[in-house]
Amino acid sequence: MSPPAAYPEVPDFLLAQWQELMSLVSVDCGVPAALIMRVHPSQIEVLVSDGSDSPYHPGERENLCTGLYCEHVIATRDRLHVANALTDPNWDHNPDLRLGMISYLGYPLLWPDGVPFGTLCILDRAENHYSEAIDKQLGLARRIIESNLSLIHETARHRQTIAALRQSKQHLRDAVLRANAADRAKTDFLARASHDLRAPLTSIIGYAQLLQGCGGTAGQHGQIIRHSADHMLTLINDLVEYASGSLRDEIDARPQRLPEFIERLAHEATMLARRNHNRFVLQRRDGLPGVVWMDARRVQQIVGNLIENAAKVTRQGSIELTVGHSTDGAPAGGVMLQIEVRDTGCGISADDLPRVFEPFFRCGDSRRIEGTGLGLPIVDLWIKRLGGSLQLDSALGVGTRIRLAIPLKLGSEGDIEARQPHEEALPAPFGGGRRLWVVEDAAETRGQLVDILENAGFVVACAEDGQAFIERIGAADAAAPCLVLTDLMMPGADGHAVCAAVRARWPGVPVVLLSAQAPDAGGTDSAFDARLHKPVTPARLRAALAGLLAPAPAEPPAAPAPRPDAATLARMRALIELGALTDLVEWAEALAAQTPEHDAFARKVLALADRWDVEALQALCN
C-alpha cells in the first residue's frame, strides 16, 4: 500500500501552493475540512489541511488498518463517496466519526508509476451527497496535484541520473588514472627491463667479437658466444616489443632486390635448421620479380620466426622454404609474394590448432620444446599489418605447413640507386689522440667501450655515473673533450642530465646517447647528436663517431692500406658466393679487430654488405 522510502519529499514551495489550493476547495465546496493525505509504510499523515473548522492538523498521523476512509481509497485506488457513515453499516465504526466527520468524498493520489502517494478528500459533519460540480472541482484539484507529483518524480529521477552519471564519471576518471598509472609503471618497467637485459649483451657481443678476431679455438668460442648472444637479443626484442605494444610501429617499405633477400633468408634458415640435424631445402618458383618494395626487416622476422619454430619441433627431418609470386589478389601494379614453410616435425594436435596464435601458448609438451610462445602471435600480427594472409595446416606426427601471401609493390633498380648512399665506405673515425668521455654505470660495458675507443686512437676518460661526470666537468680546469658518450639510465643523474651539463659547459661538443631503451616517443632524445641502441658493435660505434667528428689532424702520408692475404680473401669470396650475409659481417668485424691495418678494408666490406651489393663485394675481393 505504501510507497518505497526512496520516493522524494514534496518541496516546501509546492506544499504552500497545495495549501492555497485546499483553501479554495474548502471554501468552494462549503466543507469544514479539505485534506491532502500521504501514506507511509504503517501510517497515514495529514500533509495539507484547510477548512473553516477542520479538526485535522498537518503532521498528525494515524495508524493504518483501522478502517479509515482513506485506507479504502488507497487500497482500491478508486473514488469513495460516503454520504452519511452513521446510516451506512460499512462505515458506522469509522475512526473519523470520533471527530464528527460523517460525510466523505475522496480520490487516490498516485505517483506517475502508479504507486500510491496518498489521498485528496473533503469531509463534512453533516450528511452530504456532494454535487456534480463539487465532484468535478475535486477531480480537477486531483489532476493538478498529480501533475505536480509527476514533476517531482521526474526531477528526482533526473537528479538520480545526474548523480549516477557523476559517480560513473568519477569511477571512469579513477579507472583512467589507475590505467595511466599502470601504463606508466609498465612503461617504466619495460624500459628498465629492456635496459637491464640488453646492457650486458653489449659487453658480451663486444668481447665475443674480440675473441673471434683471435682465430683458432678462441675464435670458434667467440663465434659460438656471438651466435648465442644474438639469439638472446632476438628473444629479448620479441618480448619487449610485444609487451610494450611497439608491434604497432609503422611499416617501413623500401626497395629490395628480391633474389638477394631470399638468399639471406635461406642462409639464416640453413643455420637454424642445423640445430636438430635437419636438412634445409629452398625452392624458388620461376619468374620472381627482381626488385620489390617491402619492409624487409619485418618479412625477415616473420619468416625467421616460422623457420625457428619449425627447427624446434623437427629432429633429423627436413624444413622446406618455398618462395613464389602471383598476381591474384595483388595490388594494382604489384604482386602477392607467396612464402611457404613446411616441416616434417611433430605437428600440432586438432585441440591445439585453434590456440596457436594466442600469446605465450605453447603446443604439446612445453617442457620439451623451447621458446616463449610469441613466435606465431608476432607472425600473425605482422602479416595482418602488412595486409597479407596466413594459412596453417598441420597433422600430429606428420608435420606443419604455413603459407603466407604478402602484397608488394614492384620496384626497379632505379629505386634502389635513388635510396643508396653514394659513399662507398664509412669514413674512418680515427681518434688521433683526441680525448672523449664515456659515462656508463655498468663496469663491463664501460670497459668494453674503452677497449674499442682506445683501439680507434682515442684517449678515454670515464665516469661511473652521470653525477660523477657532472661534478668532474664542473672543475675550472676541465678541458673540453671532442665528444661525450653516455648511457641513459644511471643512478643519480641520467643521460639527459649529462647532455644538459655538456650543453651548458661546452655547447659545441657532440653528445651520443647509448641506451638499451626504445627511442623516446616524446622526442626528448632529440637533444642528443646521435643515438646508439645497445648492444652496439664496434663497427656501428666507429661509424657513429665518424659521422660526428671532423677528421683528426693530418699526419704524414701513410702507405696505402694493405689488403688481406689470398687465403683471407678466399674466405670472403666463399661467404659471398654462399649468400652468407651475417657471417660476412661477422668476418669483417673480426678482421678489423684482429688486424687493425685492415680496418679500412673491413669497413668498406661492412658498407657494401649493409646494402648487399654483391657485384661490388666480388670486385673488392678480386
Coordinates of C-alpha atoms in Angstrom, one line a residue:
M1 CA 0.0 0.0 0.0
S2 CA 2.8 2.4 0.8
P3 CA 5.4 3.9 -1.5
P4 CA 9.1 2.9 -1.2
A5 CA 11.1 5.1 1.1
A6 CA 13.2 6.2 -1.9
Y7 CA 10.3 8.4 -3.2
P8 CA 11.1 12.1 -2.9
E9 CA 9.7 14.6 -0.5
V10 CA 7.4 17.4 -1.6
P11 CA 9.3 20.7 -1.7
D12 CA 8.1 23.5 0.5
F13 CA 7.1 25.8 -2.3
L14 CA 4.6 23.1 -3.6
L15 CA 3.2 22.5 -0.1
A16 CA 2.5 26.2 0.0
Q17 CA 0.7 26.0 -3.3
W18 CA -1.2 23.0 -2.2
Q19 CA -2.3 24.8 0.9
E20 CA -3.8 27.6 -1.2
L21 CA -5.5 25.0 -3.4
M22 CA -7.1 23.3 -0.4
S23 CA -8.3 26.6 1.0
L24 CA -10.1 27.3 -2.3
V25 CA -11.6 23.7 -2.3
S26 CA -12.8 24.1 1.3
V27 CA -14.5 27.4 0.6
D28 CA -16.0 26.5 -2.8
C29 CA -17.3 23.1 -1.5
G30 CA -18.5 24.6 1.7
V31 CA -17.0 21.9 3.9
P32 CA -15.1 22.2 7.2
A33 CA -12.1 20.0 6.1
A34 CA -10.2 19.7 2.8
L35 CA -7.2 17.4 3.1
I36 CA -4.2 16.0 1.3
M37 CA -3.0 12.8 3.0
R38 CA 0.3 11.0 2.4
V39 CA 0.6 7.3 3.1
H40 CA 3.7 5.8 4.9
P41 CA 4.6 2.2 5.5
S42 CA 2.4 1.8 8.6
Q43 CA 0.7 5.2 9.0
I44 CA -1.1 7.9 7.1
E45 CA -0.1 11.5 7.6
V46 CA -2.1 14.8 7.2
L47 CA 0.1 16.6 4.7
V48 CA -2.1 19.6 4.0
S49 CA -5.3 20.6 5.9
D50 CA -7.6 23.6 5.4
G51 CA -11.1 24.5 6.3
S52 CA -13.2 26.8 8.5
D53 CA -13.4 24.3 11.3
S54 CA -11.1 21.4 10.5
P55 CA -10.1 19.1 13.3
Y56 CA -7.1 17.8 11.3
H57 CA -3.7 19.4 11.6
P58 CA -0.7 19.0 9.3
G59 CA 1.8 16.5 10.6
E60 CA -0.7 14.4 12.5
R61 CA -0.6 10.7 11.8
E62 CA -2.9 7.8 12.3
N63 CA -2.1 4.1 12.2
L64 CA -3.2 2.1 9.2
C65 CA -5.5 -0.9 9.3
T66 CA -8.0 0.9 11.5
G67 CA -10.9 1.3 9.0
L68 CA -10.2 4.9 7.8
Y69 CA -11.9 6.3 4.7
C70 CA -8.6 7.0 3.1
E71 CA -7.4 3.4 3.6
H72 CA -10.1 2.2 1.4
V73 CA -9.3 4.7 -1.3
I74 CA -5.7 3.8 -1.3
A75 CA -6.4 0.1 -1.3
T76 CA -8.9 0.2 -4.2
R77 CA -7.2 3.2 -5.9
D78 CA -10.7 4.5 -6.7
R79 CA -13.1 7.3 -5.7
L80 CA -15.0 6.9 -2.5
H81 CA -18.2 8.7 -1.5
V82 CA -19.9 8.2 1.9
A83 CA -22.9 10.5 2.3
N84 CA -23.6 9.5 5.9
A85 CA -21.5 7.0 7.8
L86 CA -24.0 6.8 10.6
T87 CA -26.5 5.2 8.4
D88 CA -24.0 3.0 6.4
P89 CA -23.1 -0.3 8.2
N90 CA -19.8 -0.3 6.2
W91 CA -18.7 2.9 7.9
D92 CA -20.6 3.3 11.1
H93 CA -17.5 2.4 13.1
N94 CA -15.1 4.6 11.1
P95 CA -12.5 6.3 13.4
D96 CA -13.3 9.7 11.8
L97 CA -16.7 9.6 13.5
R98 CA -14.9 10.5 16.7
L99 CA -14.2 13.8 15.1
G100 CA -17.8 14.2 14.0
M101 CA -16.9 13.7 10.3
I102 CA -19.8 11.6 8.9
S103 CA -19.6 12.5 5.2
Y104 CA -16.6 11.8 2.9
L105 CA -15.6 12.3 -0.7
G106 CA -12.0 11.2 -1.7
Y107 CA -9.8 10.4 -4.6
P108 CA -6.5 8.5 -4.7
L109 CA -3.3 10.4 -5.5
L110 CA -0.7 8.3 -7.4
W111 CA 2.9 8.7 -8.4
P112 CA 3.5 8.6 -12.2
D113 CA 4.4 4.9 -11.9
G114 CA 1.1 4.1 -10.3
V115 CA 2.4 3.7 -6.7
P116 CA 0.0 5.4 -4.2
F117 CA 1.1 8.8 -2.8
G118 CA -2.0 9.3 -0.6
T119 CA -5.4 10.8 -1.0
L120 CA -7.3 14.1 -1.7
C121 CA -10.5 14.3 0.2
I122 CA -13.2 16.6 1.8
L123 CA -15.2 15.8 4.9
D124 CA -18.3 17.2 6.5
R125 CA -20.1 16.9 9.8
A126 CA -23.5 16.7 8.1
E127 CA -24.9 14.3 5.6
N128 CA -23.7 15.4 2.2
H129 CA -24.3 14.0 -1.2
Y130 CA -21.9 16.4 -2.9
S131 CA -23.0 17.8 -6.2
E132 CA -21.5 17.0 -9.6
A133 CA -19.8 20.4 -9.6
I134 CA -18.1 19.7 -6.3
D135 CA -17.0 16.3 -7.6
K136 CA -15.6 17.9 -10.8
Q137 CA -13.7 20.5 -8.7
L138 CA -12.2 17.9 -6.6
G139 CA -11.2 15.9 -9.7
L140 CA -9.6 19.0 -11.1
A141 CA -7.6 19.5 -7.9
R142 CA -6.5 15.9 -8.1
R143 CA -5.1 16.3 -11.7
I144 CA -3.2 19.4 -10.6
I145 CA -1.6 17.6 -7.6
E146 CA -0.8 14.5 -9.7
S147 CA 0.8 16.8 -12.3
N148 CA 2.9 18.2 -9.6
L149 CA 3.8 14.7 -8.4
S150 CA 4.9 13.8 -12.0
L151 CA 7.2 16.9 -11.9
I152 CA 8.6 15.9 -8.5
H153 CA 9.2 12.3 -9.7
E154 CA 10.8 13.4 -13.0
T155 CA 13.0 15.9 -11.2
A156 CA 14.1 13.3 -8.7
R157 CA 14.8 10.8 -11.5
H158 CA 16.9 13.3 -13.4
R159 CA 18.8 14.2 -10.2
Q160 CA 19.4 10.5 -9.6
T161 CA 20.6 10.1 -13.2
I162 CA 22.9 13.1 -12.9
A163 CA 24.2 11.7 -9.6
A164 CA 24.8 8.3 -11.2
L165 CA 26.5 9.9 -14.2
R166 CA 28.7 11.9 -11.9
Q167 CA 29.5 8.8 -10.0
S168 CA 30.2 6.9 -13.2
K169 CA 32.3 9.8 -14.5
Q170 CA 34.3 9.7 -11.2
H171 CA 34.7 6.0 -11.4
L172 CA 35.8 6.3 -15.0
R173 CA 38.2 9.1 -14.1
D174 CA 39.6 7.0 -11.3
A175 CA 39.9 4.0 -13.7
V176 CA 41.7 6.1 -16.3
L177 CA 44.0 7.4 -13.6
R178 CA 44.7 3.9 -12.4
A179 CA 45.2 2.7 -16.0
N180 CA 47.5 5.6 -16.8
A181 CA 49.5 4.8 -13.6
A182 CA 49.6 1.2 -14.6
D183 CA 50.7 2.1 -18.1
R184 CA 53.4 4.4 -16.7
A185 CA 54.5 1.6 -14.4
K186 CA 54.5 -0.8 -17.3
T187 CA 56.5 1.6 -19.5
D188 CA 59.0 2.2 -16.7
F189 CA 59.3 -1.5 -16.0
L190 CA 59.8 -2.3 -19.7
A191 CA 62.4 0.5 -20.0
R192 CA 64.3 -0.8 -17.1
A193 CA 63.9 -4.5 -18.1
S194 CA 65.0 -3.6 -21.6
H195 CA 68.0 -1.8 -20.2
D196 CA 68.9 -4.5 -17.7
L197 CA 68.6 -7.3 -20.3
R198 CA 70.2 -5.6 -23.2
A199 CA 73.0 -3.8 -21.4
P200 CA 75.0 -6.9 -20.6
L201 CA 74.8 -8.1 -24.2
T202 CA 76.8 -5.0 -25.2
S203 CA 79.9 -6.3 -23.5
I204 CA 79.1 -10.0 -24.3
I205 CA 78.9 -9.3 -28.0
G206 CA 81.8 -6.9 -28.0
Y207 CA 84.2 -9.3 -26.2
A208 CA 82.9 -12.2 -28.4
Q209 CA 84.0 -10.2 -31.5
L210 CA 87.4 -9.7 -29.9
L211 CA 87.6 -13.4 -29.4
Q212 CA 86.6 -14.1 -33.0
G213 CA 89.5 -12.0 -34.1
C214 CA 91.9 -14.2 -32.3
G215 CA 91.4 -17.1 -34.6
G216 CA 91.8 -20.8 -33.7
T217 CA 89.9 -22.3 -30.8
A218 CA 89.3 -18.9 -29.1
G219 CA 87.8 -17.6 -32.4
Q220 CA 85.5 -20.5 -32.6
H221 CA 84.4 -20.0 -29.0
G222 CA 83.8 -16.3 -29.8
Q223 CA 81.6 -17.2 -32.7
I224 CA 79.5 -19.6 -30.5
I225 CA 79.2 -16.9 -27.9
R226 CA 78.2 -14.3 -30.6
H227 CA 75.5 -16.6 -32.1
S228 CA 74.1 -17.3 -28.6
A229 CA 74.1 -13.6 -27.7
D230 CA 72.4 -12.7 -31.0
H231 CA 69.7 -15.3 -30.3
M232 CA 69.2 -14.0 -26.8
L233 CA 68.9 -10.5 -28.2
T234 CA 66.2 -11.7 -30.6
L235 CA 64.2 -13.2 -27.7
I236 CA 64.5 -10.0 -25.7
N237 CA 63.4 -7.9 -28.6
D238 CA 60.4 -10.0 -29.2
L239 CA 59.3 -10.0 -25.6
V240 CA 59.9 -6.2 -25.1
E241 CA 58.2 -5.3 -28.4
Y242 CA 55.2 -7.4 -27.7
A243 CA 54.7 -6.3 -24.1
S244 CA 55.3 -2.6 -25.0
G245 CA 52.9 -2.6 -28.0
S246 CA 55.6 -1.4 -30.3
L247 CA 54.4 -4.0 -32.8
R248 CA 52.1 -1.2 -33.8
D249 CA 55.1 0.6 -35.4
E250 CA 54.7 1.9 -39.0
I251 CA 55.5 -0.3 -41.9
D252 CA 58.9 0.8 -43.4
A253 CA 58.7 -0.3 -47.1
R254 CA 61.9 0.2 -49.1
P255 CA 63.1 -1.1 -52.5
Q256 CA 64.8 -4.6 -52.1
R257 CA 66.4 -7.0 -54.6
L258 CA 64.2 -10.0 -54.0
P259 CA 66.7 -12.7 -55.1
E260 CA 69.3 -11.4 -52.7
F261 CA 66.7 -11.1 -49.9
I262 CA 65.7 -14.7 -50.5
E263 CA 69.4 -15.7 -50.3
R264 CA 69.7 -14.0 -46.9
L265 CA 66.6 -15.9 -45.7
A266 CA 68.0 -19.2 -46.9
H267 CA 71.3 -18.6 -45.2
E268 CA 69.6 -17.8 -41.9
A269 CA 67.3 -20.8 -42.3
T270 CA 70.2 -23.1 -43.0
M271 CA 71.8 -22.1 -39.8
L272 CA 68.6 -22.6 -37.8
A273 CA 67.8 -25.9 -39.4
R274 CA 71.1 -27.4 -38.4
R275 CA 70.2 -27.2 -34.7
N276 CA 68.5 -30.5 -34.6
H277 CA 70.4 -32.0 -37.6
N278 CA 67.7 -31.1 -40.1
R279 CA 68.0 -30.7 -43.8
F280 CA 67.0 -27.4 -45.3
V281 CA 65.6 -27.1 -48.8
L282 CA 65.0 -23.8 -50.7
Q283 CA 62.5 -23.9 -53.6
R284 CA 62.3 -20.7 -55.8
R285 CA 59.5 -20.5 -58.3
D286 CA 60.2 -19.2 -61.8
G287 CA 59.6 -15.6 -62.7
L288 CA 60.2 -13.9 -59.4
P289 CA 60.4 -10.1 -59.8
G290 CA 63.9 -8.6 -59.4
V291 CA 63.0 -5.6 -57.2
V292 CA 60.0 -5.0 -54.8
W293 CA 59.1 -2.5 -52.2
M294 CA 58.8 -4.2 -48.8
D295 CA 59.6 -3.9 -45.1
A296 CA 62.5 -6.4 -45.3
R297 CA 63.2 -6.4 -41.6
R298 CA 59.6 -7.4 -40.8
V299 CA 59.3 -10.0 -43.5
Q300 CA 62.6 -11.5 -42.4
Q301 CA 61.4 -11.5 -38.8
I302 CA 58.2 -13.3 -39.9
V303 CA 60.0 -16.0 -41.9
G304 CA 62.7 -16.3 -39.3
N305 CA 60.1 -17.0 -36.6
L306 CA 58.5 -19.6 -38.8
I307 CA 61.8 -21.3 -39.6
E308 CA 62.8 -21.2 -36.0
N309 CA 59.6 -22.8 -34.8
A310 CA 60.0 -25.5 -37.4
A311 CA 63.6 -26.1 -36.3
K312 CA 62.5 -26.5 -32.7
V313 CA 59.9 -29.2 -33.4
T314 CA 61.7 -31.1 -36.1
R315 CA 64.6 -33.6 -35.4
Q316 CA 66.7 -35.2 -38.1
G317 CA 64.0 -34.2 -40.6
S318 CA 63.5 -31.6 -43.3
I319 CA 62.5 -28.0 -43.4
E320 CA 61.5 -26.5 -46.8
L321 CA 61.1 -22.9 -47.7
T322 CA 59.3 -22.2 -51.0
V323 CA 59.1 -18.7 -52.4
G324 CA 56.9 -17.7 -55.4
H325 CA 54.5 -15.0 -56.5
S326 CA 51.1 -14.4 -58.0
T327 CA 49.1 -11.6 -59.4
D328 CA 45.8 -12.9 -58.0
G329 CA 44.5 -10.5 -55.3
A330 CA 47.6 -8.3 -55.8
P331 CA 47.5 -4.5 -55.6
A332 CA 47.5 -2.6 -58.8
G333 CA 50.9 -2.8 -60.4
G334 CA 52.1 -5.3 -57.7
V335 CA 52.3 -8.9 -56.8
M336 CA 51.5 -11.2 -54.0
L337 CA 54.7 -12.7 -52.5
Q338 CA 53.9 -16.3 -51.6
I339 CA 56.0 -17.9 -48.9
E340 CA 55.5 -21.5 -47.7
V341 CA 57.4 -23.1 -44.8
R342 CA 56.9 -26.8 -44.4
D343 CA 58.5 -29.2 -41.9
T344 CA 58.4 -32.9 -41.0
G345 CA 58.2 -32.2 -37.3
C346 CA 55.8 -33.4 -34.6
G347 CA 52.8 -31.5 -35.9
I348 CA 50.0 -29.8 -34.0
S349 CA 47.0 -31.6 -32.5
A350 CA 43.5 -30.7 -33.5
D351 CA 42.9 -29.5 -30.0
D352 CA 45.8 -27.1 -30.0
L353 CA 45.3 -25.7 -33.6
P354 CA 42.7 -23.0 -32.5
R355 CA 45.1 -21.7 -29.9
V356 CA 48.4 -21.5 -31.7
F357 CA 48.2 -17.7 -32.3
E358 CA 47.4 -17.0 -28.6
P359 CA 50.3 -15.1 -26.9
F360 CA 52.6 -17.4 -24.9
F361 CA 50.7 -20.6 -25.8
R362 CA 53.0 -23.5 -26.5
C363 CA 51.8 -26.7 -28.1
G364 CA 52.4 -30.2 -26.9
D365 CA 55.0 -30.8 -24.2
S366 CA 56.1 -27.3 -23.4
R367 CA 58.9 -28.6 -21.2
R368 CA 60.5 -30.4 -24.1
I369 CA 60.1 -27.7 -26.7
E370 CA 61.9 -24.4 -26.0
G371 CA 60.5 -21.0 -26.7
T372 CA 58.4 -18.2 -25.3
G373 CA 55.2 -18.8 -27.2
L374 CA 55.4 -15.5 -29.1
G375 CA 56.7 -16.6 -32.5
L376 CA 53.4 -17.3 -34.2
P377 CA 51.4 -14.5 -32.5
I378 CA 54.0 -12.0 -33.8
V379 CA 53.9 -13.6 -37.2
D380 CA 50.1 -13.3 -37.2
L381 CA 50.1 -9.6 -36.1
W382 CA 52.7 -8.5 -38.7
I383 CA 51.1 -10.4 -41.5
K384 CA 47.8 -8.5 -40.7
R385 CA 49.7 -5.2 -40.5
L386 CA 51.3 -5.9 -43.9
G387 CA 47.9 -6.6 -45.4
G388 CA 48.6 -10.2 -46.1
S389 CA 47.1 -13.6 -45.2
L390 CA 48.2 -16.7 -43.4
Q391 CA 47.1 -20.3 -43.7
L392 CA 48.2 -23.1 -41.3
D393 CA 47.8 -26.8 -41.9
S394 CA 49.1 -29.4 -39.5
A395 CA 48.7 -33.1 -38.6
L396 CA 50.0 -34.6 -35.4
G397 CA 53.0 -36.9 -36.2
V398 CA 53.2 -35.7 -39.8
G399 CA 54.3 -32.1 -39.8
T400 CA 53.2 -28.5 -40.4
R401 CA 52.7 -26.3 -43.4
I402 CA 52.3 -22.5 -43.2
R403 CA 51.5 -20.4 -46.3
L404 CA 51.8 -16.7 -46.4
A405 CA 50.6 -14.2 -49.0
I406 CA 52.0 -10.6 -48.8
P407 CA 51.0 -7.8 -51.1
L408 CA 54.1 -6.0 -52.6
K409 CA 54.6 -3.1 -55.0
L410 CA 57.0 -3.7 -57.8
G411 CA 60.2 -1.7 -57.9
S412 CA 63.2 -1.1 -60.2
E413 CA 67.0 -0.8 -59.9
G414 CA 66.5 3.0 -60.2
D415 CA 64.5 2.9 -56.9
I416 CA 67.4 1.2 -55.2
E417 CA 70.0 3.6 -56.6
A418 CA 68.0 6.6 -55.6
R419 CA 68.0 5.5 -52.0
Q420 CA 71.6 4.2 -51.7
P421 CA 74.2 6.4 -50.1
H422 CA 76.8 7.5 -52.6
E423 CA 79.9 6.9 -50.5
E424 CA 81.5 3.5 -50.9
A425 CA 82.8 3.2 -47.4
L426 CA 82.3 4.6 -44.0
P427 CA 84.8 7.4 -43.1
A428 CA 87.5 6.3 -40.7
P429 CA 86.7 7.5 -37.1
F430 CA 90.4 7.6 -36.1
G431 CA 90.9 9.3 -32.7
G432 CA 94.2 10.8 -33.5
G433 CA 94.9 11.1 -29.7
R434 CA 91.8 13.2 -29.1
R435 CA 90.1 13.0 -25.8
L436 CA 86.5 11.9 -25.2
W437 CA 84.3 10.9 -22.2
V438 CA 82.5 7.6 -21.6
V439 CA 79.7 7.9 -18.9
E440 CA 78.4 4.4 -18.2
D441 CA 77.4 2.8 -14.8
A442 CA 77.9 -0.9 -16.0
A443 CA 81.6 -1.7 -15.4
E444 CA 81.7 -4.4 -18.1
T445 CA 80.1 -2.2 -20.8
R446 CA 82.4 0.7 -19.8
G447 CA 85.5 -1.5 -20.1
Q448 CA 84.4 -2.8 -23.5
L449 CA 83.8 0.7 -24.8
V450 CA 87.2 1.9 -23.6
D451 CA 88.8 -1.0 -25.4
I452 CA 87.1 -0.2 -28.7
L453 CA 87.7 3.6 -28.4
E454 CA 91.4 3.2 -27.4
N455 CA 92.0 0.8 -30.3
A456 CA 90.5 3.6 -32.5
G457 CA 93.1 6.0 -31.3
F458 CA 91.1 8.0 -28.7
V459 CA 92.2 9.0 -25.2
V460 CA 89.2 7.9 -23.0
A461 CA 88.1 9.4 -19.7
C462 CA 85.5 7.5 -17.7
A463 CA 82.8 8.3 -15.2
E464 CA 80.8 5.6 -13.4
D465 CA 77.6 7.6 -13.4
G466 CA 76.1 10.9 -14.6
Q467 CA 76.5 12.7 -11.2
A468 CA 80.2 11.9 -11.1
F469 CA 80.7 13.2 -14.6
I470 CA 78.8 16.5 -14.0
E471 CA 80.9 17.1 -10.9
R472 CA 84.2 16.4 -12.7
I473 CA 83.5 18.7 -15.7
G474 CA 82.4 21.4 -13.2
A475 CA 86.1 22.0 -12.3
A476 CA 87.5 25.2 -13.6
D477 CA 90.4 23.5 -15.3
A478 CA 88.2 20.8 -17.0
A479 CA 89.3 20.6 -20.7
A480 CA 86.7 20.2 -23.4
P481 CA 86.6 16.7 -25.0
C482 CA 85.9 16.0 -28.6
L483 CA 82.8 14.0 -27.7
V484 CA 80.8 12.6 -24.8
L485 CA 79.3 9.1 -25.0
T486 CA 76.7 8.5 -22.3
D487 CA 74.3 5.8 -21.1
L488 CA 70.7 6.8 -20.4
M489 CA 69.5 5.1 -17.2
M490 CA 72.0 5.7 -14.4
P491 CA 71.7 6.4 -10.6
G492 CA 71.8 10.0 -9.6
A493 CA 71.9 11.9 -12.9
D494 CA 70.7 10.2 -16.1
G495 CA 71.8 10.7 -19.7
H496 CA 69.5 13.7 -20.2
A497 CA 71.2 15.5 -17.2
V498 CA 74.6 14.6 -18.7
C499 CA 73.6 16.1 -22.0
A500 CA 72.2 19.3 -20.4
A501 CA 75.5 19.7 -18.4
V502 CA 77.6 19.4 -21.6
R503 CA 75.4 21.8 -23.5
A504 CA 75.8 24.4 -20.6
R505 CA 79.6 24.0 -20.4
W506 CA 80.6 23.2 -24.0
P507 CA 77.8 23.9 -26.4
G508 CA 79.7 22.7 -29.4
V509 CA 80.7 19.2 -28.0
P510 CA 78.6 16.4 -29.5
V511 CA 76.8 14.1 -27.1
V512 CA 76.0 10.5 -28.2
L513 CA 73.3 8.5 -26.3
L514 CA 74.0 4.8 -25.8
S515 CA 70.8 3.1 -24.5
A516 CA 69.1 -0.2 -24.3
Q517 CA 65.7 1.6 -24.3
A518 CA 63.5 2.1 -27.3
P519 CA 63.6 5.6 -28.7
D520 CA 61.6 8.1 -26.7
A521 CA 58.2 8.8 -28.3
G522 CA 58.1 12.2 -26.5
G523 CA 61.0 13.4 -28.5
T524 CA 63.4 14.1 -25.6
D525 CA 66.1 12.0 -27.2
S526 CA 66.4 14.7 -29.9
A527 CA 68.6 16.7 -27.5
F528 CA 71.4 14.2 -28.4
D529 CA 73.5 14.4 -31.5
A530 CA 73.2 10.7 -32.1
R531 CA 71.6 7.6 -30.6
L532 CA 73.0 4.1 -30.5
H533 CA 71.0 1.1 -29.4
K534 CA 72.5 -1.5 -27.0
P535 CA 74.1 -3.8 -27.8
V536 CA 76.3 -1.9 -30.1
T537 CA 79.0 -3.4 -32.3
P538 CA 82.4 -1.8 -32.7
A539 CA 81.6 -1.1 -36.4
R540 CA 78.4 0.8 -35.5
L541 CA 80.2 2.8 -32.8
R542 CA 83.0 3.8 -35.1
A543 CA 80.6 4.8 -37.8
A544 CA 78.6 7.0 -35.5
L545 CA 81.7 8.8 -34.2
A546 CA 82.9 9.2 -37.7
G547 CA 79.7 11.0 -38.7
L548 CA 80.1 13.5 -35.8
L549 CA 83.8 14.2 -35.6
A550 CA 85.9 16.1 -38.0
P551 CA 88.9 14.2 -39.3
A552 CA 91.9 14.0 -37.0
P553 CA 94.8 16.4 -37.6
A554 CA 96.6 15.5 -40.8
E555 CA 99.6 13.2 -40.4
P556 CA 102.4 12.5 -42.8
P557 CA 101.2 10.4 -45.8
A558 CA 101.0 6.8 -45.0
A559 CA 101.5 3.8 -47.2
P560 CA 98.4 2.5 -49.0
A561 CA 96.2 0.4 -46.7
P562 CA 97.2 -3.2 -47.1
R563 CA 94.8 -5.8 -48.4
P564 CA 94.3 -9.1 -46.6
D565 CA 96.2 -12.1 -47.9
A566 CA 94.9 -14.5 -50.5
A567 CA 93.6 -17.1 -48.0
T568 CA 91.6 -14.4 -46.2
L569 CA 90.2 -13.1 -49.4
A570 CA 89.2 -16.6 -50.5
R571 CA 87.2 -17.0 -47.3
M572 CA 85.4 -13.7 -48.0
R573 CA 84.7 -14.9 -51.6
A574 CA 83.2 -18.1 -50.3
L575 CA 80.9 -16.3 -47.9
I576 CA 79.7 -14.0 -50.8
E577 CA 79.0 -17.0 -53.0
L578 CA 77.0 -18.7 -50.2
G579 CA 75.0 -15.5 -49.7
A580 CA 76.1 -15.7 -46.0
L581 CA 75.4 -12.0 -45.1
T582 CA 75.5 -12.5 -41.3
D583 CA 78.8 -14.5 -41.5
L584 CA 80.3 -11.9 -43.8
V585 CA 79.5 -9.1 -41.4
E586 CA 81.0 -11.0 -38.5
W587 CA 84.0 -11.9 -40.6
A588 CA 84.7 -8.2 -41.5
E589 CA 84.3 -7.1 -37.9
A590 CA 86.6 -9.8 -36.7
L591 CA 89.1 -8.8 -39.4
A592 CA 89.2 -5.2 -38.2
A593 CA 89.5 -6.4 -34.6
Q594 CA 92.3 -8.9 -35.3
T595 CA 94.3 -6.9 -37.8
P596 CA 93.9 -3.1 -37.3
E597 CA 95.9 -2.5 -40.5
H598 CA 92.9 -4.0 -42.4
D599 CA 90.4 -1.7 -40.7
A600 CA 89.7 0.4 -43.8
F601 CA 89.2 -2.7 -45.9
A602 CA 86.8 -4.2 -43.3
R603 CA 84.8 -1.0 -43.1
K604 CA 84.4 -1.0 -46.9
V605 CA 83.1 -4.6 -46.7
L606 CA 80.6 -3.6 -44.0
A607 CA 79.3 -0.7 -46.1
L608 CA 78.8 -2.9 -49.1
A609 CA 77.3 -5.7 -47.1
D610 CA 74.8 -3.3 -45.5
R611 CA 73.2 -2.8 -48.9
W612 CA 74.1 -6.3 -50.1
D613 CA 75.9 -5.0 -53.2
V614 CA 77.1 -8.4 -54.4
E615 CA 78.9 -7.2 -57.5
A616 CA 80.9 -4.5 -55.6
L617 CA 81.8 -7.1 -52.9
Q618 CA 83.0 -9.6 -55.5
A619 CA 85.0 -6.8 -57.2
L620 CA 86.6 -5.8 -53.9
C621 CA 87.8 -9.4 -53.1
N622 CA 89.0 -10.0 -56.6

